[in-house]
Coordinates of C-alpha atoms in Angstrom, one line a residue:
M988 CA 80.0 -62.4 19.3
S989 CA 82.5 -62.3 16.6
A990 CA 85.0 -59.5 17.1
Q991 CA 85.0 -56.6 14.7
S992 CA 88.2 -54.8 14.0
H993 CA 88.5 -52.1 16.5
Q994 CA 88.5 -48.6 15.1
S995 CA 88.5 -45.4 17.1
T996 CA 85.7 -43.6 15.3
P997 CA 83.6 -40.7 16.4
P998 CA 80.0 -41.3 17.4
P999 CA 77.3 -40.2 14.9
A1000 CA 76.7 -36.5 15.1
G1001 CA 73.0 -37.0 15.5
T1002 CA 72.3 -33.3 15.1
G1003 CA 68.8 -33.7 13.7
V1004 CA 65.4 -35.0 14.9
P1005 CA 64.9 -38.4 13.3
E1006 CA 62.8 -38.6 10.3
G1007 CA 59.2 -39.1 11.3
A1008 CA 59.7 -38.1 14.9
S1009 CA 58.3 -35.0 16.5
A1010 CA 60.3 -32.5 18.5
A1011 CA 58.3 -33.6 21.5
G1012 CA 59.5 -37.2 21.3
G1013 CA 56.5 -38.6 19.4
Q1014 CA 54.0 -39.0 22.2
N1015 CA 50.6 -40.5 21.2
F1016 CA 47.9 -38.6 23.0
I1017 CA 44.3 -39.8 23.4
T1018 CA 42.6 -36.5 22.8
A1019 CA 43.0 -33.8 20.2
G1020 CA 42.3 -31.2 22.8
E1021 CA 44.5 -32.5 25.6
A1022 CA 47.9 -30.8 26.0
D1023 CA 49.7 -32.8 28.7
V1024 CA 53.3 -33.6 27.9
V1025 CA 55.4 -35.8 30.2
R1026 CA 58.7 -35.6 28.2
P1027 CA 59.2 -31.8 27.8
R1028 CA 60.4 -30.6 24.5
I1029 CA 63.9 -29.4 24.2
D1030 CA 64.2 -26.1 22.3
V1031 CA 65.0 -27.1 18.7
P1032 CA 64.8 -25.1 15.5
G1033 CA 61.2 -25.1 14.2
A1034 CA 59.7 -26.3 17.5
T1035 CA 57.4 -24.4 19.7
R1036 CA 59.1 -23.3 22.9
D1037 CA 57.4 -24.7 26.0
S1038 CA 58.0 -25.0 29.7
A1039 CA 61.3 -26.9 29.1
G1040 CA 62.9 -23.7 27.9
A1041 CA 61.7 -21.5 30.7
E1042 CA 64.0 -20.3 33.5
S1043 CA 63.3 -21.8 36.9
D1044 CA 64.1 -20.5 40.3
S1045 CA 63.2 -23.7 42.1
E1046 CA 65.7 -25.2 44.4
P1047 CA 67.5 -28.3 43.1
V1048 CA 66.4 -31.7 44.4
S1049 CA 69.1 -33.5 46.4
V1050 CA 69.1 -36.4 48.7
S1051 CA 67.9 -34.2 51.6
A1052 CA 66.1 -31.4 49.7
E1053 CA 62.4 -31.1 49.1
A1054 CA 61.0 -30.0 45.7
G1055 CA 57.9 -30.5 43.6
E1056 CA 57.4 -32.9 40.8
T1057 CA 57.4 -32.1 37.1
T1058 CA 54.0 -30.7 36.0
A1059 CA 52.8 -30.6 32.5
D1060 CA 52.4 -27.4 30.5
P1061 CA 48.8 -27.1 29.2
A1062 CA 50.1 -25.2 26.1
A1063 CA 52.8 -27.7 25.2
S1064 CA 51.0 -29.6 22.5
S1065 CA 48.0 -29.2 20.2
G1066 CA 47.0 -32.9 20.3
R1067 CA 47.8 -36.0 18.4
E1068 CA 51.3 -36.2 17.0
P1069 CA 51.7 -36.3 13.2
G1070 CA 51.8 -39.9 11.9
Q1071 CA 50.6 -41.3 15.2
A1072 CA 46.9 -40.7 15.1
N1073 CA 44.7 -43.2 16.9
H1074 CA 41.0 -43.8 16.9
D1075 CA 40.2 -43.5 20.5
E1076 CA 37.3 -41.3 21.5
E1077 CA 38.0 -37.9 23.1
P1078 CA 37.2 -38.0 26.8
H1079 CA 34.4 -35.5 27.6
A1080 CA 34.7 -32.9 30.4
A1081 CA 32.7 -34.9 32.9
F1082 CA 35.0 -37.9 32.5
R1083 CA 38.1 -35.7 32.9
R1084 CA 36.7 -34.3 36.1
F1085 CA 35.9 -37.8 37.4
M1086 CA 39.5 -39.0 36.6
A1087 CA 41.0 -36.1 38.5
T1088 CA 39.6 -37.2 41.9
G1089 CA 39.4 -40.1 44.2
W1090 CA 43.0 -41.3 44.1
A1091 CA 45.0 -42.4 47.1
P1092 CA 48.2 -40.4 47.9
I1093 CA 51.2 -41.1 45.7
D1094 CA 53.5 -43.7 47.0
D1095 CA 56.8 -41.8 47.2
A1096 CA 58.9 -44.7 48.5
V1097 CA 62.5 -44.6 47.3
P1098 CA 63.1 -47.3 44.6
S1099 CA 65.7 -49.9 45.1
R1100 CA 69.0 -48.5 43.9
D1101 CA 71.4 -50.3 41.5
G1102 CA 74.4 -51.8 43.2
C1103 CA 76.7 -49.5 41.1
V1104 CA 75.6 -46.3 42.9
P1105 CA 78.4 -46.4 45.5
Y1106 CA 80.8 -46.2 42.6
T1107 CA 79.3 -43.6 40.5
A1108 CA 80.5 -40.4 42.3
K1109 CA 84.1 -41.6 41.9
R1110 CA 83.5 -42.3 38.2
R1111 CA 82.1 -38.8 37.6
A1112 CA 85.1 -37.3 39.4
L1113 CA 87.4 -39.3 37.1
L1114 CA 85.6 -38.0 34.1
G1115 CA 85.6 -34.5 35.3
S1116 CA 89.3 -34.6 36.0
R1117 CA 89.9 -35.1 32.3
F1118 CA 88.1 -31.9 31.5
P1119 CA 88.5 -29.5 34.5
A1120 CA 87.3 -26.4 32.7
D1121 CA 84.5 -27.9 30.6
A1122 CA 80.8 -28.5 31.1
L1123 CA 79.9 -32.1 30.2
V1124 CA 76.5 -33.3 28.9
V1125 CA 75.8 -37.0 28.9
P1126 CA 72.2 -38.2 28.0
S1127 CA 70.5 -41.5 28.6
G1128 CA 68.6 -41.5 25.4
G1129 CA 64.8 -41.7 24.8
L1130 CA 62.3 -44.2 23.7
R1131 CA 62.8 -45.4 20.1
V1132 CA 59.9 -46.3 17.8
R1133 CA 59.8 -49.9 16.7
A1134 CA 56.7 -49.5 14.5
N1135 CA 54.1 -46.7 14.4
D1136 CA 53.1 -46.2 18.0
T1137 CA 55.1 -49.1 19.5
D1138 CA 58.5 -48.5 21.1
F1139 CA 61.4 -50.8 21.7
P1140 CA 62.0 -51.8 25.3
F1141 CA 64.2 -49.0 26.8
R1142 CA 67.8 -49.6 27.7
P1143 CA 69.8 -46.6 28.9
G1144 CA 73.0 -45.4 27.2
S1145 CA 75.9 -47.3 28.8
D1146 CA 77.9 -44.1 29.6
L1147 CA 75.0 -42.4 31.4
F1148 CA 74.3 -45.6 33.3
W1149 CA 78.0 -46.1 34.3
L1150 CA 78.1 -42.5 35.7
T1151 CA 74.7 -42.5 37.5
G1152 CA 73.0 -45.9 37.7
C1153 CA 69.9 -44.4 36.2
H1154 CA 67.7 -46.8 34.2
E1155 CA 65.1 -44.2 33.1
P1156 CA 64.6 -42.8 29.6
D1157 CA 65.2 -39.1 28.7
A1158 CA 67.6 -38.5 31.7
V1159 CA 70.5 -36.1 31.1
L1160 CA 73.6 -35.7 33.3
V1161 CA 75.2 -32.3 33.3
L1162 CA 78.6 -31.8 35.0
L1163 CA 79.5 -28.2 35.6
P1164 CA 83.0 -27.1 36.7
N1165 CA 83.2 -25.3 40.0
A1166 CA 85.6 -23.0 41.8
A1167 CA 87.3 -26.0 43.6
G1168 CA 88.4 -27.4 40.3
E1169 CA 85.9 -30.2 40.4
H1170 CA 82.4 -30.7 38.9
D1171 CA 78.9 -30.3 40.3
A1172 CA 76.7 -33.1 39.0
T1173 CA 73.0 -32.6 38.2
L1174 CA 70.8 -35.3 36.7
Y1175 CA 67.7 -34.0 34.9
V1176 CA 64.8 -36.5 35.0
A1177 CA 61.3 -36.6 33.8
G1178 CA 59.7 -37.5 37.1
R1179 CA 56.3 -39.0 37.5
S1180 CA 53.2 -38.8 35.3
D1181 CA 51.1 -38.5 38.4
R1182 CA 47.5 -37.5 39.1
S1183 CA 48.3 -33.7 39.0
S1184 CA 47.6 -33.7 35.2
S1185 CA 45.6 -35.8 32.8
A1186 CA 48.7 -37.2 31.2
F1187 CA 48.6 -40.2 33.6
Y1188 CA 45.7 -41.6 31.5
T1189 CA 46.0 -39.7 28.2
D1190 CA 49.6 -40.3 27.3
R1191 CA 50.1 -43.7 25.9
R1192 CA 53.9 -43.5 25.9
Y1193 CA 54.5 -42.2 29.5
G1194 CA 51.2 -42.1 31.3
E1195 CA 51.2 -44.3 34.5
L1196 CA 47.9 -46.0 33.6
W1197 CA 49.5 -47.1 30.3
V1198 CA 53.1 -48.1 31.2
G1199 CA 53.2 -48.0 35.0
P1200 CA 54.8 -45.5 37.4
R1201 CA 58.4 -44.4 37.4
P1202 CA 60.3 -42.8 40.2
G1203 CA 59.8 -39.1 40.9
V1204 CA 62.5 -36.5 41.0
R1205 CA 62.9 -36.7 44.8
E1206 CA 62.9 -40.4 44.8
T1207 CA 65.5 -40.6 42.0
A1208 CA 67.8 -38.2 43.9
A1209 CA 67.6 -40.4 47.0
A1210 CA 68.1 -43.6 45.2
L1211 CA 71.0 -42.5 43.0
E1212 CA 72.6 -40.2 45.6
I1213 CA 72.9 -37.3 43.1
E1214 CA 71.3 -33.9 42.8
C1215 CA 68.2 -34.1 40.5
R1216 CA 66.1 -31.5 38.8
P1217 CA 63.0 -31.8 36.6
L1218 CA 63.6 -32.3 33.0
T1219 CA 61.5 -29.2 32.2
E1220 CA 64.5 -27.2 33.4
L1221 CA 67.0 -28.8 31.1
S1222 CA 66.6 -26.6 28.1
G1223 CA 67.3 -23.5 30.1
A1224 CA 70.3 -25.1 31.7
L1225 CA 71.8 -26.0 28.3
A1226 CA 71.2 -22.5 27.0
R1227 CA 73.4 -21.1 29.8
L1228 CA 76.4 -23.3 29.0
A1229 CA 79.4 -21.6 27.4
P1230 CA 79.6 -23.1 23.8
G1231 CA 83.4 -23.1 23.7
N1232 CA 83.6 -25.0 27.0
T1233 CA 80.9 -27.6 26.6
R1234 CA 81.3 -31.2 25.5
T1235 CA 78.3 -33.4 24.7
L1236 CA 78.1 -37.2 24.3
R1237 CA 76.4 -37.2 20.9
G1238 CA 74.5 -39.8 19.0
I1239 CA 72.5 -40.9 22.1
D1240 CA 69.6 -38.4 22.2
P1241 CA 69.1 -36.3 19.0
L1242 CA 67.0 -33.8 21.0
V1243 CA 69.9 -33.1 23.2
D1244 CA 72.3 -32.9 20.3
H1245 CA 70.0 -30.4 18.5
S1246 CA 69.6 -28.3 21.6
V1247 CA 73.3 -28.0 22.4
L1248 CA 74.4 -27.3 18.8
R1249 CA 71.7 -24.7 18.2
W1250 CA 73.4 -22.4 20.7
S1251 CA 76.9 -23.1 19.3
D1252 CA 78.4 -21.9 16.1
D1253 CA 81.7 -23.3 17.1
R1254 CA 82.7 -26.1 14.7
S1255 CA 85.4 -27.2 17.0
A1256 CA 82.6 -28.7 19.1
D1257 CA 82.8 -31.8 16.8
D1258 CA 86.3 -32.5 17.9
R1259 CA 85.6 -31.7 21.6
D1260 CA 82.7 -34.1 21.6
V1261 CA 84.7 -36.9 20.0
V1262 CA 87.3 -36.5 22.8
L1263 CA 84.6 -36.8 25.4
A1264 CA 83.3 -40.1 23.9
Q1265 CA 86.9 -41.4 23.7
A1266 CA 87.5 -40.5 27.4
L1267 CA 84.4 -42.3 28.6
S1268 CA 85.3 -45.5 26.7
E1269 CA 88.9 -45.3 28.0
L1270 CA 87.7 -44.9 31.6
R1271 CA 85.6 -48.0 31.3
L1272 CA 88.4 -50.2 30.0
V1273 CA 89.4 -51.5 33.4
K1274 CA 86.6 -53.0 35.5
D1275 CA 86.3 -52.6 39.2
D1276 CA 85.4 -55.4 41.6
F1277 CA 81.7 -54.6 41.3
E1278 CA 81.8 -54.8 37.5
I1279 CA 83.7 -58.1 37.6
A1280 CA 81.1 -59.6 39.9
R1281 CA 78.3 -58.5 37.6
L1282 CA 80.0 -60.0 34.6
D1283 CA 80.4 -63.3 36.6
E1284 CA 76.7 -63.3 37.2
A1285 CA 75.9 -62.7 33.6
V1286 CA 78.3 -65.5 32.5
A1287 CA 76.7 -67.9 35.0
A1288 CA 73.2 -67.1 33.7
T1289 CA 74.5 -67.6 30.2
A1290 CA 75.8 -71.0 31.0
R1291 CA 72.4 -72.0 32.4
G1292 CA 70.8 -70.8 29.2
F1293 CA 73.2 -72.9 27.0
T1294 CA 72.4 -76.0 29.1
E1295 CA 68.6 -75.4 28.6
C1296 CA 69.1 -75.0 24.9
V1297 CA 70.7 -78.4 24.7
G1298 CA 67.7 -79.8 26.5
E1299 CA 65.4 -78.3 23.9
I1300 CA 67.3 -79.6 20.8
G1301 CA 64.9 -82.5 20.3
R1302 CA 61.9 -80.1 20.2
A1303 CA 63.7 -77.8 17.9
M1304 CA 64.4 -80.6 15.5
E1305 CA 60.7 -81.1 15.1
L1306 CA 60.1 -77.5 13.8
P1307 CA 60.9 -76.1 10.3
N1308 CA 62.5 -73.1 12.1
G1309 CA 64.0 -74.8 15.1
E1310 CA 66.7 -72.2 15.4
R1311 CA 63.9 -69.8 16.7
W1312 CA 63.0 -72.4 19.4
L1313 CA 66.5 -72.4 20.7
E1314 CA 66.7 -68.6 20.5
G1315 CA 63.5 -68.3 22.5
T1316 CA 64.8 -70.8 25.1
F1317 CA 67.8 -68.7 25.8
W1318 CA 65.8 -65.5 25.7
R1319 CA 63.6 -66.8 28.5
R1320 CA 66.6 -67.5 30.7
A1321 CA 68.0 -64.0 30.0
R1322 CA 64.7 -62.4 31.0
V1323 CA 64.4 -64.5 34.2
D1324 CA 67.9 -64.1 35.4
G1325 CA 68.8 -60.7 33.9
N1326 CA 67.5 -57.8 32.0
D1327 CA 67.6 -59.2 28.5
V1328 CA 70.0 -60.7 26.0
G1329 CA 73.1 -58.5 25.6
Y1330 CA 72.9 -58.6 21.8
G1331 CA 70.9 -60.4 19.1
S1332 CA 71.4 -64.1 19.7
I1333 CA 73.1 -66.1 17.0
V1334 CA 71.6 -69.6 16.6
A1335 CA 73.3 -70.8 13.4
C1336 CA 72.8 -74.5 12.4
G1337 CA 74.3 -76.2 9.4
H1338 CA 75.7 -73.9 6.8
H1339 CA 74.2 -70.9 8.6
A1340 CA 77.2 -71.2 10.9
T1341 CA 79.4 -69.8 8.2
T1342 CA 77.6 -66.5 8.4
L1343 CA 79.3 -64.5 11.1
H1344 CA 76.3 -62.7 12.5
W1345 CA 73.4 -65.0 11.6
V1346 CA 70.7 -63.3 13.7
R1347 CA 67.7 -64.3 11.5
D1348 CA 67.6 -67.6 13.5
D1349 CA 64.9 -69.0 11.2
G1350 CA 66.5 -72.2 9.9
P1351 CA 66.0 -75.9 10.8
V1352 CA 68.0 -77.9 13.3
R1353 CA 69.0 -81.1 11.5
A1354 CA 70.7 -84.3 12.8
G1355 CA 74.3 -84.7 11.8
E1356 CA 75.0 -80.9 11.5
L1357 CA 76.6 -78.4 13.9
A1358 CA 74.9 -75.7 15.8
L1359 CA 76.8 -72.5 16.5
L1360 CA 75.3 -70.7 19.5
D1361 CA 76.7 -67.2 20.2
M1362 CA 74.7 -65.7 23.0
G1363 CA 75.0 -63.7 26.2
V1364 CA 72.7 -62.7 29.1
E1365 CA 72.7 -59.0 30.0
G1366 CA 72.4 -58.9 33.8
R1367 CA 70.1 -56.6 35.8
S1368 CA 73.0 -54.2 36.1
L1369 CA 73.4 -54.3 32.3
Y1370 CA 76.7 -56.0 32.1
T1371 CA 76.7 -58.7 29.4
A1372 CA 78.3 -62.0 28.8
D1373 CA 79.4 -63.1 25.3
V1374 CA 80.0 -66.8 24.8
T1375 CA 80.0 -69.1 21.8
R1376 CA 79.9 -72.9 21.6
T1377 CA 79.7 -75.0 18.5
L1378 CA 77.8 -78.2 19.3
P1379 CA 77.0 -81.4 17.4
I1380 CA 73.2 -81.5 17.1
T1381 CA 72.9 -85.2 17.9
G1382 CA 75.5 -85.1 20.6
R1383 CA 78.5 -86.6 18.7
F1384 CA 80.9 -85.0 16.4
T1385 CA 81.7 -86.6 13.0
D1386 CA 85.4 -87.2 12.4
L1387 CA 85.5 -84.2 9.9
Q1388 CA 83.6 -81.9 12.3
R1389 CA 85.9 -82.9 15.1
Q1390 CA 89.0 -82.2 12.9
V1391 CA 87.9 -78.7 12.2
Y1392 CA 86.8 -78.1 15.8
D1393 CA 90.1 -79.3 17.2
V1394 CA 91.9 -76.7 15.1
V1395 CA 89.7 -73.9 16.4
L1396 CA 90.1 -75.1 20.0
R1397 CA 93.9 -75.2 19.7
A1398 CA 93.8 -71.7 18.2
Q1399 CA 91.6 -70.4 21.0
Q1400 CA 93.8 -72.0 23.7
A1401 CA 96.9 -70.4 22.1
G1402 CA 95.2 -67.1 22.2
I1403 CA 94.0 -67.5 25.8
D1404 CA 97.5 -68.5 26.9
T1405 CA 98.9 -65.1 25.8
V1406 CA 96.5 -63.1 28.1
R1407 CA 98.4 -61.5 31.0
P1408 CA 99.2 -58.0 32.3
G1409 CA 101.6 -56.3 29.9
A1410 CA 100.7 -58.5 26.9
S1411 CA 99.5 -56.7 23.8
F1412 CA 95.7 -56.7 23.2
L1413 CA 96.6 -58.2 19.7
D1414 CA 98.6 -61.1 21.1
P1415 CA 95.6 -63.5 21.3
H1416 CA 94.8 -62.8 17.7
R1417 CA 98.3 -63.3 16.5
A1418 CA 98.6 -66.6 18.4
A1419 CA 95.3 -67.9 17.2
M1420 CA 96.0 -67.0 13.6
Q1421 CA 99.3 -68.8 13.7
V1422 CA 97.5 -72.0 14.6
I1423 CA 94.7 -71.5 12.0
A1424 CA 97.0 -70.5 9.2
T1425 CA 99.3 -73.5 9.9
A1426 CA 96.3 -75.9 9.7
L1427 CA 95.0 -74.3 6.5
A1428 CA 98.4 -74.7 5.0
D1429 CA 98.5 -78.4 6.0
W1430 CA 95.2 -78.9 4.3
G1431 CA 96.5 -77.4 1.1
L1432 CA 94.4 -74.2 1.3
L1433 CA 97.4 -71.9 1.5
P1434 CA 99.7 -72.8 -1.4
D1435 CA 102.7 -70.7 -0.3
G1436 CA 102.4 -71.7 3.4
A1437 CA 101.3 -70.2 6.6
Q1438 CA 104.0 -67.6 7.1
A1439 CA 103.4 -66.1 3.7
S1440 CA 99.8 -65.6 4.5
L1441 CA 100.6 -64.2 8.0
S1442 CA 102.9 -61.6 6.6
E1443 CA 102.1 -58.1 7.8
D1444 CA 103.5 -56.6 4.7
P1445 CA 100.5 -55.5 2.6
R1446 CA 102.6 -55.7 -0.5
A1447 CA 103.2 -59.4 -0.1
P1448 CA 101.2 -61.3 -2.8
D1449 CA 99.7 -63.9 -0.3
A1450 CA 99.4 -61.7 2.8
G1451 CA 96.2 -62.3 4.6
I1452 CA 94.7 -64.9 2.3
H1453 CA 93.9 -67.2 5.4
R1454 CA 91.4 -64.6 6.3
R1455 CA 89.1 -65.8 3.6
Y1456 CA 88.3 -68.6 6.1
T1457 CA 88.4 -66.6 9.3
L1458 CA 87.4 -63.1 8.6
H1459 CA 86.9 -61.5 12.0
A1460 CA 89.3 -60.4 14.7
T1461 CA 89.8 -62.7 17.7
S1462 CA 89.1 -60.4 20.6
H1463 CA 87.1 -57.4 21.8
M1464 CA 86.5 -55.8 25.2
L1465 CA 83.5 -56.8 27.2
G1466 CA 81.4 -55.0 29.8
L1467 CA 78.2 -52.8 29.6
D1468 CA 78.4 -53.3 25.8
V1469 CA 79.1 -56.5 24.1
H1470 CA 81.7 -54.6 22.0
D1471 CA 82.7 -52.5 24.9
C1472 CA 84.6 -49.2 25.0
A1473 CA 84.4 -48.9 21.2
Q1474 CA 85.3 -45.2 21.1
A1475 CA 88.6 -45.7 22.8
R1476 CA 91.6 -44.6 20.8
D1477 CA 93.8 -47.3 19.3
E1478 CA 96.7 -46.4 21.5
T1479 CA 94.6 -47.2 24.6
Y1480 CA 92.8 -50.3 23.2
R1481 CA 94.0 -52.1 20.1
D1482 CA 97.6 -51.1 20.3
A1483 CA 97.8 -51.0 24.1
A1484 CA 99.0 -53.5 26.8
L1485 CA 96.5 -55.5 28.8
E1486 CA 95.9 -54.4 32.4
P1487 CA 94.4 -56.2 35.4
G1488 CA 90.7 -55.7 35.4
M1489 CA 90.2 -55.7 31.7
V1490 CA 87.8 -58.3 30.3
L1491 CA 88.1 -59.5 26.7
T1492 CA 86.8 -62.3 24.6
V1493 CA 89.0 -64.8 22.8
E1494 CA 87.0 -66.2 19.9
P1495 CA 88.7 -67.6 16.8
G1496 CA 86.7 -69.4 14.1
L1497 CA 86.8 -71.2 10.8
Y1498 CA 84.1 -70.8 8.2
F1499 CA 84.0 -72.7 5.0
Q1500 CA 81.2 -71.2 2.9
P1501 CA 78.9 -73.6 1.1
D1502 CA 79.7 -72.0 -2.3
D1503 CA 83.5 -71.8 -1.8
L1504 CA 85.2 -73.7 -4.6
T1505 CA 88.6 -73.3 -3.0
V1506 CA 87.9 -75.9 -0.3
P1507 CA 87.1 -79.6 -0.7
P1508 CA 83.4 -80.3 -1.0
E1509 CA 83.3 -82.1 2.3
L1510 CA 84.3 -79.0 4.2
R1511 CA 81.8 -76.7 2.6
G1512 CA 79.1 -75.5 4.9
I1513 CA 81.0 -76.1 8.1
G1514 CA 81.4 -73.2 10.5
V1515 CA 83.0 -73.4 14.0
R1516 CA 83.6 -70.7 16.6
I1517 CA 84.6 -71.0 20.2
E1518 CA 84.4 -68.0 22.5
D1519 CA 85.2 -67.4 26.1
D1520 CA 85.2 -64.3 28.4
I1521 CA 88.7 -63.8 29.9
L1522 CA 89.5 -61.6 32.9
V1523 CA 93.0 -60.2 33.1
T1524 CA 94.2 -60.8 36.7
R1525 CA 97.3 -59.5 38.5
D1526 CA 99.2 -62.7 37.8
G1527 CA 97.6 -63.9 34.5
R1528 CA 94.1 -64.6 33.6
R1529 CA 90.8 -66.2 34.6
N1530 CA 88.4 -67.8 32.1
M1531 CA 85.1 -66.5 33.4
S1532 CA 83.1 -68.9 31.2
S1533 CA 85.0 -72.1 32.0
G1534 CA 81.9 -73.6 33.5
L1535 CA 80.8 -74.4 29.9
P1536 CA 82.6 -77.4 28.3
R1537 CA 85.0 -76.7 25.4
T1538 CA 86.8 -79.9 24.5
P1539 CA 85.0 -82.3 22.2
E1540 CA 85.0 -85.0 24.9
D1541 CA 83.5 -82.7 27.5
I1542 CA 80.9 -81.3 25.1
E1543 CA 79.8 -84.8 24.2
N1544 CA 79.5 -85.9 27.8
W1545 CA 77.7 -82.7 28.8
M1546 CA 75.2 -83.1 25.9
G1547 CA 74.7 -86.7 26.7
R1548 CA 73.5 -85.7 30.2
H1549 CA 71.1 -83.0 28.9
L1550 CA 69.8 -84.0 25.5
P1551 CA 66.3 -85.4 25.7
N1552 CA 66.1 -89.2 25.5

């Protein structure tokens, strides 16, 4: 995916409940009289305080401890949520009594744990060492409304997942400093919507008969090897934190933001919270062996998806919106081999390839044109690939297409060749731009030459004019997020030296807009980008996506094997 210029900016404050959402998270209940709530409300201004705000003397749930599951508070809600009314009939008392009995014992088997779990305690310790005297609050995020009473598929916040391996919505990690100078970790989770309350069949959003079971508090503790407590206790736990010594990862869960800030009049919290977000990004810059293996898996699945797209080009050409067919082909591979796509797939054919992030994917696939495919599989452990190939739709480049492609390929290789420990993160960009600017000057598009355009003096009259045809940066970090570690400070990312274990993209491009009168007519509407995922090794680099062909000859041979007859 085309690299945006890295800026170390704070996350959104997110201090309010989103417009149209209720403080309880927008559950859609069947009955106006039922009061079962699975996601407890966090105490926010204007909301009715419920069991989430009550003190609890129950013992924490750990790997070896026993504790009860979350139970719903019958006074927590007065019925349907505003704006999410439905037309279901209210179950009568006899039906509710019938639904309360006749169920087999709950299966409390421990769910399979994510492979990252053996690494998470060390990660939490590293984060805690940055803030030895502070409490740290890191949420997973909640379900987000797509339309009316339909939610987007849930994907946990990357930082919470990196620290715990938890895939569930609404979870909140709290790290409390202890007398030993370390931190005690507690993960607050919603637990099951089991048969102990009617929520299992009345709550469309969390009820187990609607969306299936999720692990209980005990099972989560065992699977993630971390102390867990019911989410109903979170509000009280947050209220006990010292405002001046609490840092919250904001912008992930507005209910958590609201709750923490309600008890704090300390405006310096904004600065403290920005530093926490920066620290998390910076800790994730260097990948461990487990993370590198997961990225390799995601890249391999991505290569399979690209190959399958080539095999479907013929069918796509038969449709008025053939880009959608190729997008769907890749999405199927992502869902089979991984969790999902890591970002909105870009399938840009013809002049659509000149739009950097063409995610509408609704155009035709025409013979004689190029198809720019920028796609990545997000694996089951949530690490994503990010690969771009520009392909001739009929399997053969025209002479002009090949001329443009060769420039971008030489620029990319120049960028890749700079990747090594100790090199600057910006070195690939500088090397790639040297090649591109030189070619543009040779084509007469830079009247004062390449060096005048490459000048870093903003006062120079022609500085940067080559960027009209190659607007984006060349590299970004890659990992759990496609633009990974985005909150890291410039001195640790953009202006820093590369280290072994870092993974970055190298993805130059050339884009000649169809309405750009500064370029010859024959170039207008041509867009080319080539992107690979590069691991910094101890002695240089490894192209993780080298399994997909890059040279024109290799692309044509590969497509010849996979295009339909």
